[in-house]
C-alpha cells in the first residue's frame, strides 16, 4: 500500500509499527503539507461480524472524542477517516522510540528517570480523564520517548471490544495487553480511571524492573495470575 493516498489527502510513505489491532504508517498530509502518523485499525479476524462492526463504530466515536485532547504529553489525534469500512486514525507524527524500545536497548531505567516518565504520563492521563477520555491500553509500547527526552502517550482513541464476557471474547484469545491490564478489567471487562492508573503503575514497574509485574508464559496464564495472585 506504500504511496497509496487515502481519504483524498494522506499519502502513505512507509510502515513504522504494527500491533494486534492494526499497523501505523508515516504519511504525508497533502493538503496541509505535513507529516502525520496514520493508524489502520483492523478488527481481529476472530471477532464475529457484529462485534467487528461495533468495534469500528466505537473506534470512530472514541477517536473523535480523543481529538479534543490538547496536552504536551499526548500525541494529538487530527482526524479519523473510514477507508473500505475500516477506521484510520490520523495522528501527530513524533520521531521517537517507544519506552519498550528504550528498555530493550538500554535496560531498566534508574529511579529518577522513571519518576520523570511517571510524572509526564500522569499529567497526560489527568488531562484525558478531565475530558472524559479513557486510554484503556497504557503500556510501554504506547509511551513515546523523543530524541530530547520528552515523554508522550499515544494510541488514544483506539476502542476496545468489551463484551459480556469481558476482555476474553473467545476462548484463549485476549484483546489488549494482559501484562498491563488491571485485575478488575481482566475479570469484568470494565474500563475506568482507576484501571488506567493501574496500567500506569504496571508500566512504571516494568520501567524500573525490566519486566511487567504479572508476566507469565501466555496471555491466559497472565490473566489467571491477575485474578489469583
Coordinates of N, CA and C in Angstrom, one line a residue:
X1 N 0.8 -1.2 0.0 CA 0.0 0.0 0.0 C 0.9 1.3 0.0
X2 N 2.2 1.1 0.0 CA 3.0 2.3 0.0 C 2.7 3.3 -1.1
X3 N 2.7 4.5 -0.8 CA 2.4 5.7 -1.7 C 0.9 5.7 -2.1
X4 N 0.1 4.9 -1.6 CA -1.4 5.0 -1.8 C -1.9 6.2 -1.0
X5 N -2.8 6.9 -1.6 CA -3.4 8.1 -1.0 C -4.8 7.7 -0.4
X6 N -5.0 7.9 0.9 CA -6.3 7.6 1.4 C -7.1 8.8 1.8
X7 N -8.4 8.8 1.7 CA -9.3 9.9 2.0 C -8.9 11.1 1.2
X8 N -8.3 10.9 0.1 CA -8.0 12.0 -0.8 C -6.9 13.0 -0.4
X9 N -6.2 12.6 0.7 CA -5.2 13.6 1.2 C -4.0 13.0 1.9
X10 N -4.1 11.8 2.4 CA -3.0 11.2 3.2 C -2.2 10.2 2.4
X11 N -1.0 10.5 2.0 CA -0.2 9.6 1.2 C 0.7 8.7 2.1
X12 N 0.5 7.4 2.1 CA 1.2 6.5 2.9 C 2.7 6.4 2.4
X13 N 3.6 6.7 3.3 CA 5.0 6.7 2.9 C 5.7 5.4 3.3
X14 N 5.6 5.0 4.6 CA 6.3 3.7 5.0 C 5.6 3.3 6.3
X15 N 5.6 1.9 6.5 CA 5.1 1.4 7.8 C 6.1 1.7 8.9
X16 N 5.6 2.1 10.0 CA 6.5 2.3 11.2 C 6.2 1.5 12.4
X17 N 5.1 0.8 12.4 CA 4.7 0.0 13.5 C 3.6 -0.9 13.2
X18 N 3.5 -2.0 14.0 CA 2.4 -2.9 13.9 C 2.0 -3.5 15.2
X19 N 0.7 -3.7 15.4 CA 0.2 -4.4 16.7 C -0.9 -5.3 16.4
X20 N -1.5 -5.8 17.5 CA -2.6 -6.7 17.3 C -3.9 -6.1 16.7
X21 N -4.0 -4.7 16.7 CA -5.2 -4.0 16.2 C -4.9 -3.3 14.9
X22 N -3.8 -3.5 14.3 CA -3.5 -2.8 13.0 C -2.1 -2.4 12.9
X23 N -1.8 -1.5 11.9 CA -0.5 -1.0 11.7 C -0.5 0.5 11.5
X24 N 0.7 1.1 11.8 CA 0.9 2.5 11.7 C 1.8 2.9 10.6
X25 N 1.4 3.9 9.8 CA 2.2 4.4 8.7 C 2.7 5.8 9.0
X26 N 3.9 6.1 8.5 CA 4.3 7.5 8.3 C 3.7 8.0 7.0
X27 N 3.0 9.1 7.0 CA 2.3 9.6 5.9 C 2.5 11.1 5.7
X28 N 2.1 11.5 4.5 CA 2.1 13.0 4.2 C 0.7 13.5 4.0
X29 N 0.3 14.5 4.8 CA -0.9 15.2 4.5 C -0.7 16.1 3.4
X30 N -1.3 15.8 2.2 CA -1.0 16.6 1.0 C -1.8 17.9 0.9
X31 N -2.7 18.0 1.9 CA -3.5 19.3 2.0 C -2.7 20.3 2.8
X32 N -2.2 19.9 4.0 CA -1.5 20.8 4.9 C 0.0 20.7 4.8
X33 N 0.5 19.7 4.0 CA 1.9 19.6 3.7 C 2.7 19.4 5.0
X34 N 2.2 18.3 5.8 CA 3.0 18.0 7.0 C 2.9 16.5 7.1
X35 N 4.0 15.9 7.8 CA 4.0 14.5 8.1 C 3.0 14.2 9.2
X36 N 2.4 13.0 9.1 CA 1.4 12.6 10.1 C 1.7 11.1 10.3
X37 N 1.2 10.5 11.4 CA 1.1 9.1 11.6 C -0.3 8.6 11.3
X38 N -0.5 7.6 10.6 CA -1.8 7.1 10.3 C -1.9 5.6 10.7
X39 N -2.9 5.4 11.6 CA -3.1 4.0 12.1 C -4.3 3.4 11.4
X40 N -4.0 2.3 10.8 CA -5.0 1.5 10.1 C -5.5 0.5 11.2
X41 N -6.8 0.6 11.5 CA -7.4 -0.2 12.6 C -8.1 -1.4 12.0
X42 N -7.6 -2.6 12.3 CA -8.1 -3.8 11.7 C -8.7 -4.7 12.8
X43 N -10.0 -4.9 12.9 CA -10.5 -5.7 14.0 C -10.0 -7.1 13.8
X44 N -9.7 -7.8 14.9 CA -9.2 -9.2 14.8 C -10.1 -10.1 14.1
X45 N -9.6 -11.0 13.3 CA -10.5 -11.8 12.4 C -11.3 -12.8 13.2
X46 N -11.0 -13.0 14.5 CA -11.8 -13.9 15.3 C -13.0 -13.3 15.9
X47 N -13.2 -11.9 15.8 CA -14.4 -11.3 16.2 C -15.5 -11.7 15.2
X48 N -16.7 -11.8 15.7 CA -17.9 -12.0 14.8 C -18.1 -10.7 14.0
X49 N -18.9 -10.9 12.9 CA -19.2 -9.7 12.1 C -19.8 -8.6 12.9
X50 N -20.9 -8.9 13.7 CA -21.5 -7.8 14.5 C -20.5 -7.2 15.5
X51 N -19.6 -8.0 16.1 CA -18.6 -7.5 17.0 C -17.6 -6.6 16.3
X52 N -17.2 -7.0 15.1 CA -16.3 -6.2 14.3 C -16.9 -4.9 13.9
X53 N -18.2 -4.9 13.5 CA -18.9 -3.6 13.2 C -19.0 -2.7 14.4
X54 N -19.2 -3.3 15.5 CA -19.3 -2.5 16.8 C -18.0 -1.9 17.1
X55 N -16.9 -2.6 16.9 CA -15.6 -2.1 17.2 C -15.2 -0.9 16.3
X56 N -15.6 -1.1 15.0 CA -15.4 0.0 14.0 C -16.2 1.3 14.5
X57 N -17.4 1.1 14.8 CA -18.2 2.3 15.2 C -17.6 2.9 16.5
X58 N -17.2 2.1 17.5 CA -16.7 2.7 18.7 C -15.4 3.4 18.4
X59 N -14.6 2.8 17.6 CA -13.3 3.4 17.3 C -13.5 4.8 16.6
X60 N -14.4 4.9 15.7 CA -14.7 6.2 15.1 C -15.2 7.2 16.1
X61 N -16.1 6.8 17.0 CA -16.6 7.7 18.1 C -15.5 8.1 19.0
X62 N -14.7 7.1 19.5 CA -13.7 7.5 20.5 C -12.5 8.3 20.0
X63 N -12.2 8.0 18.7 CA -11.1 8.8 18.1 C -11.6 10.3 18.0
X64 N -12.8 10.5 17.6 CA -13.3 11.8 17.5 C -13.3 12.5 18.9
X65 N -13.6 11.8 19.9 CA -13.6 12.3 21.3 C -12.1 12.7 21.7
X66 N -11.2 11.7 21.3 CA -9.8 11.9 21.7 C -9.2 13.1 20.9
X67 N -9.7 13.5 19.8 CA -9.2 14.6 19.0 C -9.4 15.9 19.7
X68 N -10.2 15.9 20.8 CA -10.3 17.2 21.6 C -9.1 17.4 22.5
X69 N -8.4 16.4 22.8 CA -7.3 16.5 23.8 C -6.2 17.4 23.2
X70 N -5.7 18.3 24.1 CA -4.6 19.1 23.8 C -3.6 19.1 25.0
X71 N -2.5 18.4 24.9 CA -1.6 18.4 26.1 C -0.2 18.0 25.5
X72 N 0.8 18.6 26.1 CA 2.2 18.4 25.6 C 2.6 16.9 25.7
X73 N 2.0 16.2 26.6 CA 2.4 14.8 26.8 C 1.4 13.8 26.1
X74 N 0.6 14.3 25.2 CA -0.4 13.5 24.5 C -0.2 13.6 23.0
X75 N 0.0 12.5 22.3 CA 0.1 12.6 20.8 C -1.3 13.0 20.3
X76 N -1.4 14.0 19.5 CA -2.7 14.6 19.1 C -3.3 13.7 18.0
X77 N -4.6 13.5 18.1 CA -5.4 12.9 17.1 C -5.9 14.0 16.2
X78 N -5.6 14.0 14.9 CA -6.0 15.0 14.0 C -7.3 14.7 13.3
X79 N -7.5 13.5 13.0 CA -8.7 13.1 12.1 C -8.9 11.6 12.2
X80 N -10.1 11.2 11.8 CA -10.4 9.8 11.7 C -11.2 9.6 10.5
X81 N -10.8 8.7 9.6 CA -11.5 8.6 8.3 C -11.8 7.1 8.0
X82 N -13.0 6.8 7.5 CA -13.3 5.4 7.1 C -12.7 5.1 5.7
X83 N -12.0 4.0 5.6 CA -11.5 3.5 4.3 C -11.9 2.1 4.1
X84 N -12.8 1.8 3.1 CA -13.3 0.5 2.8 C -13.9 -0.1 4.1
X85 N -14.6 0.7 4.8 CA -15.3 0.3 6.0 C -14.5 0.2 7.3
X86 N -13.2 0.4 7.2 CA -12.3 0.3 8.4 C -11.9 1.7 8.8
X87 N -11.8 2.0 10.1 CA -11.4 3.4 10.5 C -9.9 3.5 10.5
X88 N -9.4 4.6 10.0 CA -8.0 5.0 10.0 C -7.9 6.3 10.9
X89 N -7.0 6.2 11.9 CA -6.8 7.4 12.8 C -5.5 8.1 12.4
X90 N -5.7 9.4 12.1 CA -4.6 10.3 11.7 C -4.1 11.1 12.9
X91 N -2.8 10.9 13.2 CA -2.2 11.5 14.4 C -1.0 12.3 14.1
X92 N -0.6 13.1 15.1 CA 0.7 13.8 15.1 C 1.8 12.8 14.9
X93 N 2.7 13.1 14.0 CA 3.9 12.2 13.8 C 5.0 12.7 14.7
X94 N 5.5 11.8 15.6 CA 6.5 12.1 16.6 C 7.7 11.2 16.3
X95 N 8.8 11.7 15.8 CA 10.0 10.9 15.7 C 10.5 10.5 17.1
X96 N 10.6 9.2 17.3 CA 10.8 8.8 18.7 C 11.1 7.3 18.7
X97 N 11.4 6.8 19.9 CA 11.4 5.4 20.3 C 10.3 5.1 21.3
X98 N 9.8 3.9 21.3 CA 8.8 3.6 22.4 C 9.6 3.4 23.7
X99 N 8.9 3.5 24.8 CA 9.6 3.1 26.1 C 10.0 1.7 26.1
X100 N 9.3 0.8 25.4 CA 9.7 -0.6 25.3 C 11.0 -0.7 24.6
X101 N 11.1 0.1 23.5 CA 12.4 0.1 22.8 C 13.6 0.5 23.6
X102 N 13.3 1.6 24.4 CA 14.4 2.1 25.3 C 14.8 1.0 26.3
X103 N 13.8 0.3 26.9 CA 14.1 -0.8 27.9 C 14.8 -1.9 27.2
X104 N 14.5 -2.2 26.0 CA 15.1 -3.3 25.3 C 16.6 -2.9 25.0
X105 N 16.8 -1.7 24.6 CA 18.1 -1.2 24.2 C 19.1 -0.9 25.3
X106 N 18.5 -0.3 26.4 CA 19.3 0.2 27.5 C 19.1 -0.4 28.8
X107 N 18.1 -1.3 29.0 CA 17.8 -1.9 30.2 C 16.9 -1.0 31.1
X108 N 16.6 -1.5 32.3 CA 15.7 -0.7 33.2 C 16.2 0.7 33.5
X109 N 15.2 1.6 33.7 CA 15.5 3.0 34.0 C 16.0 3.2 35.4
X110 N 16.8 4.2 35.7 CA 17.1 4.5 37.1 C 15.9 5.2 37.7
X111 N 15.7 5.2 39.0 CA 14.5 5.7 39.7 C 14.2 7.1 39.3
X112 N 15.2 8.0 39.1 CA 14.9 9.4 38.8 C 14.3 9.5 37.4
X113 N 14.9 8.8 36.5 CA 14.3 8.9 35.1 C 12.9 8.3 35.1
X114 N 12.7 7.2 35.8 CA 11.4 6.5 35.8 C 10.4 7.5 36.4
X115 N 10.8 8.2 37.4 CA 9.9 9.2 38.1 C 9.5 10.3 37.1
X116 N 10.4 10.7 36.2 CA 10.1 11.7 35.2 C 9.1 11.2 34.2
X117 N 9.3 9.9 33.8 CA 8.3 9.3 32.9 C 6.9 9.2 33.6
X118 N 6.9 8.8 34.9 CA 5.7 8.7 35.6 C 4.9 10.1 35.7
X119 N 5.7 11.1 36.0 CA 5.0 12.5 36.1 C 4.4 12.9 34.8
X120 N 5.1 12.6 33.7 CA 4.6 13.0 32.3 C 3.4 12.2 32.0
X121 N 3.4 10.9 32.3 CA 2.2 10.1 31.9 C 1.0 10.4 32.8
X122 N 1.3 10.7 34.1 CA 0.2 11.1 35.0 C -0.4 12.4 34.5
X123 N 0.4 13.3 34.1 CA -0.2 14.6 33.5 C -1.0 14.3 32.3
X124 N -0.6 13.4 31.4 CA -1.3 13.1 30.2 C -2.7 12.5 30.6
X125 N -2.6 11.5 31.5 CA -3.9 10.8 31.9 C -4.8 11.8 32.6
X126 N -4.3 12.7 33.4 CA -5.1 13.6 34.1 C -5.9 14.5 33.1
X127 N -5.2 15.0 32.1 CA -5.8 15.8 31.1 C -6.9 15.0 30.3
X128 N -6.6 13.7 30.0 CA -7.5 12.9 29.3 C -8.8 12.6 30.2
X129 N -8.6 12.3 31.4 CA -9.7 11.9 32.3 C -10.6 13.2 32.6
X130 N -9.9 14.3 32.6 CA -10.7 15.6 32.8 C -11.6 15.8 31.6
X131 N -11.2 15.3 30.4 CA -12.0 15.4 29.2 C -12.9 14.2 29.0
X132 N -13.0 13.3 30.0 CA -13.8 12.1 29.9 C -13.3 11.1 28.8
X133 N -12.0 11.1 28.7 CA -11.4 10.1 27.7 C -10.6 9.1 28.5
X134 N -10.9 7.8 28.3 CA -10.1 6.8 28.9 C -9.1 6.3 27.8
X135 N -7.9 5.8 28.3 CA -6.9 5.3 27.4 C -7.2 3.8 27.1
X136 N -7.2 3.0 28.2 CA -7.5 1.6 28.1 C -6.3 0.7 27.8
X137 N -5.2 1.3 27.3 CA -4.1 0.4 26.9 C -2.8 1.1 27.2
X138 N -2.6 1.6 28.4 CA -1.4 2.2 28.8 C -0.3 1.1 29.0
X139 N 0.8 1.2 28.3 CA 1.8 0.2 28.3 C 3.1 0.8 27.7
X140 N 4.3 0.2 27.9 CA 5.5 0.8 27.4 C 5.5 1.0 25.9
X141 N 4.8 0.1 25.2 CA 4.7 0.2 23.7 C 4.0 1.5 23.3
X142 N 3.1 2.0 24.1 CA 2.3 3.2 23.8 C 2.9 4.5 24.4
X143 N 4.1 4.4 25.0 CA 4.8 5.6 25.5 C 5.9 5.9 24.6
X144 N 5.9 7.1 24.0 CA 7.0 7.6 23.1 C 8.0 8.4 23.9
X145 N 9.3 8.2 23.5 CA 10.4 9.0 24.1 C 11.1 9.6 22.9
X146 N 11.0 11.0 22.9 CA 11.6 11.7 21.8 C 13.1 11.8 22.0
X147 N 13.8 12.3 20.9 CA 15.2 12.5 21.0 C 15.7 13.4 22.1
X148 N 14.9 14.4 22.5 CA 15.2 15.3 23.5 C 14.7 14.9 24.9
X149 N 14.1 13.7 24.9 CA 13.7 13.1 26.2 C 12.2 13.4 26.6
X150 N 11.5 14.1 25.7 CA 10.1 14.3 26.0 C 9.3 13.0 26.0
X151 N 8.3 12.9 26.9 CA 7.5 11.7 27.1 C 6.1 12.0 26.5
X152 N 5.6 11.1 25.7 CA 4.3 11.3 25.1 C 3.5 10.0 25.1
X153 N 2.2 10.1 25.4 CA 1.4 8.9 25.4 C 0.6 8.9 24.1
X154 N 0.6 7.8 23.5 CA -0.1 7.7 22.2 C -1.2 6.6 22.2
X155 N -1.9 6.4 21.1 CA -3.0 5.4 21.0 C -4.2 5.8 21.7
X156 N -4.4 7.1 22.0 CA -5.8 7.5 22.5 C -6.7 7.3 21.3
X157 N -8.0 7.0 21.6 CA -9.0 6.9 20.6 C -9.2 5.5 20.0
X158 N -8.3 4.5 20.4 CA -8.5 3.2 19.9 C -9.4 2.4 20.9
X159 N -10.6 2.2 20.4 CA -11.6 1.5 21.2 C -11.2 0.0 21.4
X160 N -11.7 -0.5 22.5 CA -11.5 -2.0 22.7 C -12.9 -2.6 22.8
X161 N -13.0 -3.9 22.4 CA -14.3 -4.5 22.5 C -14.5 -5.2 23.8
X162 N -15.4 -4.7 24.6 CA -15.6 -5.2 26.0 C -17.0 -5.8 26.0
X163 N -17.2 -7.0 25.6 CA -18.5 -7.6 25.6 C -18.9 -8.2 26.9
X164 N -19.9 -9.0 26.9 CA -20.4 -9.5 28.2 C -19.4 -10.4 28.9
X165 N -18.5 -11.0 28.1 CA -17.5 -11.9 28.7 C -16.2 -11.1 29.1
X166 N -16.2 -9.8 29.0 CA -15.0 -9.1 29.4 C -14.0 -9.1 28.3
X167 N -12.7 -9.0 28.6 CA -11.7 -9.0 27.6 C -11.6 -10.3 26.9
X168 N -11.9 -11.4 27.5 CA -11.8 -12.7 26.8 C -13.1 -12.8 26.0
X169 N -13.0 -12.6 24.7 CA -14.2 -12.7 23.9 C -14.2 -14.0 23.1
X170 N -13.1 -14.7 23.1 CA -13.1 -16.0 22.5 C -12.2 -16.9 23.4
X171 N -12.4 -18.2 23.6 CA -11.6 -19.0 24.5 C -10.1 -18.9 24.0
X172 N -9.2 -18.5 25.0 CA -7.8 -18.4 24.7 C -7.4 -17.2 24.0
X173 N -8.3 -16.3 23.7 CA -7.9 -15.1 22.9 C -8.1 -13.9 23.7
X174 N -7.2 -13.0 23.7 CA -7.2 -11.8 24.5 C -7.1 -10.5 23.6
X175 N -8.0 -9.6 23.8 CA -7.9 -8.3 23.1 C -7.3 -7.3 24.0
X176 N -6.1 -6.9 23.8 CA -5.5 -5.9 24.7 C -4.1 -6.4 25.1
X177 N -3.6 -5.9 26.2 CA -2.2 -6.2 26.6 C -2.3 -6.7 28.1
X178 N -2.5 -8.0 28.2 CA -2.8 -8.6 29.6 C -1.8 -8.3 30.6
X179 N -0.5 -8.1 30.3 CA 0.5 -7.9 31.3 C 0.3 -6.5 32.0
X180 N -0.5 -5.6 31.3 CA -0.7 -4.3 31.9 C -2.1 -4.0 32.1
X181 N -3.0 -5.0 32.2 CA -4.4 -4.8 32.4 C -4.7 -5.0 33.9
X182 N -5.5 -4.1 34.4 CA -5.9 -4.1 35.8 C -6.7 -5.4 36.1
X183 N -6.6 -5.9 37.3 CA -7.4 -7.1 37.7 C -8.9 -7.0 37.4
X184 N -9.5 -5.9 37.8 CA -10.9 -5.8 37.6 C -11.3 -5.7 36.2
X185 N -10.4 -5.2 35.3 CA -10.7 -5.2 33.9 C -10.6 -6.6 33.3
X186 N -9.5 -7.3 33.8 CA -9.4 -8.7 33.3 C -10.5 -9.6 33.7
X187 N -11.1 -9.3 34.9 CA -12.2 -10.2 35.4 C -13.5 -9.8 34.8
X188 N -13.8 -8.5 34.7 CA -15.1 -8.0 34.4 C -15.2 -7.2 33.1
X189 N -14.0 -6.9 32.5 CA -14.1 -6.1 31.2 C -14.5 -4.7 31.3
X190 N -14.3 -4.1 32.5 CA -14.8 -2.8 32.8 C -13.6 -1.8 32.8
X191 N -13.6 -0.7 32.0 CA -12.6 0.3 32.0 C -13.0 1.5 32.8
X192 N -12.0 2.1 33.5 CA -12.3 3.3 34.3 C -11.0 4.1 34.5
X193 N -11.2 5.2 35.1 CA -10.0 6.0 35.5 C -9.0 5.1 36.3
X194 N -9.6 4.3 37.2 CA -8.7 3.5 38.1 C -8.0 2.4 37.3
X195 N -8.6 1.9 36.3 CA -7.9 0.8 35.5 C -6.8 1.5 34.7
X196 N -7.0 2.7 34.2 CA -5.9 3.4 33.5 C -4.7 3.6 34.5
X197 N -5.0 4.0 35.7 CA -3.9 4.3 36.7 C -3.2 3.0 37.1
X198 N -4.0 1.9 37.2 CA -3.3 0.6 37.4 C -2.3 0.3 36.3
X199 N -2.7 0.5 35.1 CA -1.9 0.2 34.0 C -0.6 1.1 34.0
X200 N -0.8 2.4 34.4 CA 0.3 3.3 34.5 C 1.3 2.7 35.6
X201 N 0.8 2.2 36.7 CA 1.7 1.7 37.7 C 2.4 0.4 37.2
X202 N 1.7 -0.4 36.4 CA 2.4 -1.6 35.9 C 3.4 -1.2 34.9
X203 N 3.2 -0.1 34.1 CA 4.2 0.4 33.1 C 5.4 0.9 33.9
X204 N 5.2 1.6 35.0 CA 6.4 2.1 35.7 C 7.1 1.0 36.4
X205 N 6.4 0.0 36.9 CA 7.1 -1.2 37.4 C 8.0 -1.8 36.4
X206 N 7.5 -2.0 35.1 CA 8.3 -2.5 34.1 C 9.5 -1.7 33.7
X207 N 9.3 -0.3 33.9 CA 10.4 0.6 33.6 C 11.6 0.4 34.5
X208 N 11.3 0.1 35.8 CA 12.4 0.0 36.7 C 12.9 -1.4 37.0
X209 N 12.0 -2.4 36.7 CA 12.3 -3.8 36.9 C 12.7 -4.5 35.7
X210 N 12.3 -3.9 34.5 CA 12.7 -4.6 33.2 C 11.7 -5.6 32.8
X211 N 10.6 -5.8 33.6 CA 9.6 -6.8 33.2 C 8.2 -6.4 33.8
X212 N 7.1 -6.8 33.2 CA 5.8 -6.4 33.8 C 5.6 -7.1 35.1
X213 N 4.7 -6.6 36.0 CA 4.5 -7.3 37.3 C 3.9 -8.6 37.2
X214 N 3.1 -8.9 36.2 CA 2.3 -10.2 36.1 C 2.6 -10.9 34.9
X215 N 3.8 -10.8 34.4 CA 4.2 -11.5 33.1 C 4.2 -13.0 33.4
X216 N 3.6 -13.8 32.5 CA 3.6 -15.2 32.6 C 3.8 -15.8 31.2
X217 N 3.8 -17.1 31.0 CA 4.1 -17.7 29.7 C 3.1 -17.5 28.6
X218 N 1.9 -17.2 29.0 CA 0.9 -16.9 28.0 C -0.1 -15.9 28.5
X219 N -0.9 -15.3 27.5 CA -1.9 -14.3 27.9 C -2.9 -14.9 28.9
X220 N -3.3 -16.1 28.7 CA -4.3 -16.7 29.6 C -3.7 -16.9 31.0
X221 N -2.5 -17.4 31.1 CA -1.8 -17.5 32.3 C -1.6 -16.2 33.1
X222 N -1.3 -15.2 32.3 CA -1.2 -13.8 32.9 C -2.5 -13.4 33.5
X223 N -3.6 -13.5 32.8 CA -4.9 -13.2 33.3 C -5.3 -14.0 34.5
X224 N -4.9 -15.3 34.6 CA -5.1 -16.1 35.7 C -4.3 -15.6 36.9
X225 N -3.1 -15.2 36.7 CA -2.3 -14.6 37.8 C -2.9 -13.3 38.3
X226 N -3.4 -12.5 37.4 CA -4.0 -11.2 37.9 C -5.2 -11.5 38.8
X227 N -5.9 -12.6 38.5 CA -7.1 -12.9 39.3 C -6.8 -13.6 40.6
X228 N -5.7 -14.2 40.7 CA -5.4 -15.1 41.9 C -4.3 -14.6 42.8
X229 N -3.3 -14.0 42.2 CA -2.0 -13.7 43.0 C -2.3 -12.5 43.9

